[in-house]
Amino acid sequence: IGIQYDYLNNQIEGPELLTVSFSTPVYISSVQITNLYEDAYQGSSGYYPEIGQYQLNGTGAWISFSALSGQYSYNSEGLLTLQINSNVIVNSIAFMADGKLPALNQDHEFSVAKIEASAVPIPAAAWLLGTGLVGLVGLRRRKNA
């Protein structure tokens, strides 16, 4: 997943903010990032690892991640799997990259390849309440019959 901003329509770059919202709350176990390389190169500044950030539910601190050692554009897809705390109920996840940093002669960008999520189960108490209400309706109908 990416956004068209400057020159890449399949990556998050520059001032872009990609927010993925879920129609029902989920638990996210992992996110797979791609096109995140250790060997990004910009002129005389040499090599640097690309970095990005994510945030859950639009609140709290942004969590940074960077390219893995050995993830070079000539030998990999720049894959990185982020393990997310699967005990946190998530309504949305946002991603951003630093993009072009002219002072450092760097350009940070990446793509979101996959989000592993599972639905938040309905608590047992809700099932008990629902069953109880159905039972009361049944009793009322029986009494009126």
Short mmCIF file of C-alpha atoms in Angstrom, two decimals:
data_model
loop_
_atom_site.label_atom_id
_atom_site.label_comp_id
_atom_site.label_asym_id
_atom_site.label_seq_id
_atom_site.Cartn_x
_atom_site.Cartn_y
_atom_site.Cartn_z
CA ILE A 1 0.00 0.00 0.00
CA GLY A 2 1.35 3.40 -0.84
CA ILE A 3 0.29 6.89 -1.84
CA GLN A 4 1.07 9.06 -4.87
CA TYR A 5 3.02 12.07 -3.63
CA ASP A 6 6.19 12.78 -5.49
CA TYR A 7 7.38 10.08 -7.85
CA LEU A 8 6.43 6.68 -6.35
CA ASN A 9 2.76 5.71 -6.25
CA ASN A 10 3.36 2.46 -4.35
CA GLN A 11 5.26 3.86 -1.38
CA ILE A 12 4.76 6.13 1.61
CA GLU A 13 7.13 9.04 1.26
CA GLY A 14 7.56 12.66 2.24
CA PRO A 15 4.77 14.30 4.22
CA GLU A 16 2.32 11.48 3.45
CA LEU A 17 0.35 9.84 6.21
CA LEU A 18 -1.30 6.51 5.41
CA THR A 19 -4.06 5.54 7.85
CA VAL A 20 -5.73 2.14 7.60
CA SER A 21 -9.05 2.07 9.49
CA PHE A 22 -10.95 -1.11 10.33
CA SER A 23 -14.76 -1.37 10.23
CA THR A 24 -14.70 -3.42 13.44
CA PRO A 25 -12.02 -3.51 16.15
CA VAL A 26 -9.19 -5.98 15.51
CA TYR A 27 -6.05 -7.37 17.07
CA ILE A 28 -3.01 -6.83 14.82
CA SER A 29 -0.31 -9.46 15.20
CA SER A 30 2.09 -8.27 12.51
CA VAL A 31 2.64 -5.85 9.66
CA GLN A 32 4.90 -6.62 6.71
CA ILE A 33 6.85 -3.69 5.30
CA THR A 34 8.61 -3.82 1.92
CA ASN A 35 10.93 -1.54 -0.08
CA LEU A 36 12.81 -0.64 3.12
CA TYR A 37 16.51 -0.89 2.37
CA GLU A 38 19.73 -0.59 4.30
CA ASP A 39 21.63 0.56 1.25
CA ALA A 40 19.76 3.71 0.36
CA TYR A 41 22.30 6.01 -1.27
CA GLN A 42 22.20 9.70 -1.93
CA GLY A 43 25.33 11.26 -3.39
CA SER A 44 28.26 12.05 -1.15
CA SER A 45 26.39 11.34 2.10
CA GLY A 46 26.94 7.61 1.62
CA TYR A 47 24.66 4.80 2.70
CA TYR A 48 21.98 4.96 5.38
CA PRO A 49 19.14 2.65 6.49
CA GLU A 50 15.66 3.82 5.55
CA ILE A 51 13.31 4.41 8.47
CA GLY A 52 9.57 4.69 9.03
CA GLN A 53 7.06 4.98 11.85
CA TYR A 54 3.63 3.70 12.84
CA GLN A 55 0.99 4.64 15.40
CA LEU A 56 -2.00 2.68 16.71
CA ASN A 57 -5.46 4.24 17.07
CA GLY A 58 -4.23 7.75 16.29
CA THR A 59 -2.90 8.28 19.80
CA GLY A 60 0.33 7.89 21.70
CA ALA A 61 3.90 7.96 20.54
CA TRP A 62 4.97 7.04 17.02
CA ILE A 63 6.95 3.80 16.96
CA SER A 64 10.03 3.83 14.72
CA PHE A 65 11.42 0.99 12.63
CA SER A 66 14.32 0.76 10.21
CA ALA A 67 15.67 -1.47 7.48
CA LEU A 68 17.32 -4.70 8.55
CA SER A 69 21.02 -5.21 8.09
CA GLY A 70 21.72 -6.90 4.77
CA GLN A 71 18.52 -5.70 3.08
CA TYR A 72 20.01 -4.34 -0.11
CA SER A 73 18.05 -3.30 -3.17
CA TYR A 74 20.07 -5.65 -5.37
CA ASN A 75 19.45 -8.81 -3.27
CA SER A 76 16.08 -8.40 -1.51
CA GLU A 77 12.64 -6.85 -1.48
CA GLY A 78 13.55 -4.85 1.62
CA LEU A 79 11.21 -6.90 3.81
CA LEU A 80 10.65 -6.19 7.48
CA THR A 81 8.00 -7.85 9.67
CA LEU A 82 6.84 -5.72 12.57
CA GLN A 83 5.46 -7.68 15.53
CA ILE A 84 2.60 -5.73 17.08
CA ASN A 85 1.28 -6.24 20.64
CA SER A 86 -1.65 -8.52 19.86
CA ASN A 87 -3.35 -7.66 23.18
CA VAL A 88 -4.16 -4.13 22.02
CA ILE A 89 -7.56 -3.54 20.40
CA VAL A 90 -6.95 -1.56 17.21
CA ASN A 91 -9.38 0.62 15.26
CA SER A 92 -6.72 2.13 12.97
CA ILE A 93 -3.01 2.05 12.23
CA ALA A 94 -1.14 4.97 10.65
CA PHE A 95 2.20 4.95 8.83
CA MET A 96 4.60 7.71 7.87
CA ALA A 97 8.11 8.08 6.47
CA ASP A 98 10.52 10.95 6.92
CA GLY A 99 10.70 11.36 3.15
CA LYS A 100 13.30 13.69 1.72
CA LEU A 101 15.72 15.21 4.20
CA PRO A 102 17.72 17.68 2.06
CA ALA A 103 20.08 18.65 4.89
CA LEU A 104 21.16 15.00 5.19
CA ASN A 105 20.75 14.26 1.48
CA GLN A 106 18.45 11.33 2.36
CA ASP A 107 15.09 10.06 1.15
CA HIS A 108 13.15 7.63 3.39
CA GLU A 109 10.23 5.66 1.92
CA PHE A 110 8.57 2.24 2.19
CA SER A 111 5.43 0.24 1.33
CA VAL A 112 2.99 -1.68 3.51
CA ALA A 113 2.70 -5.19 2.05
CA LYS A 114 0.41 -6.97 4.53
CA ILE A 115 -1.41 -6.46 7.82
CA GLU A 116 -2.19 -9.63 9.83
CA ALA A 117 -5.30 -8.93 11.89
CA SER A 118 -8.02 -10.93 13.61
CA ALA A 119 -11.45 -9.80 14.79
CA VAL A 120 -11.95 -9.00 18.44
CA PRO A 121 -14.20 -11.78 19.78
CA ILE A 122 -17.51 -10.85 21.37
CA PRO A 123 -17.13 -11.38 25.12
CA ALA A 124 -18.93 -14.33 26.69
CA ALA A 125 -20.97 -11.92 28.81
CA ALA A 126 -22.54 -10.47 25.65
CA TRP A 127 -23.59 -13.96 24.54
CA LEU A 128 -25.10 -14.65 27.98
CA LEU A 129 -26.98 -11.35 27.95
CA GLY A 130 -28.31 -12.03 24.44
CA THR A 131 -29.40 -15.56 25.36
CA GLY A 132 -31.11 -14.25 28.50
CA LEU A 133 -33.01 -11.59 26.55
CA VAL A 134 -34.18 -14.17 24.01
CA GLY A 135 -35.35 -16.38 26.90
CA LEU A 136 -37.31 -13.51 28.48
CA VAL A 137 -39.01 -12.74 25.17
CA GLY A 138 -39.90 -16.43 24.84
CA LEU A 139 -41.38 -16.53 28.35
CA ARG A 140 -43.41 -13.39 27.73
CA ARG A 141 -44.85 -14.81 24.51
CA ARG A 142 -45.69 -18.09 26.26
CA LYS A 143 -47.42 -16.22 29.10
CA ASN A 144 -49.49 -14.13 26.64
CA ALA A 145 -50.52 -17.19 24.60
#
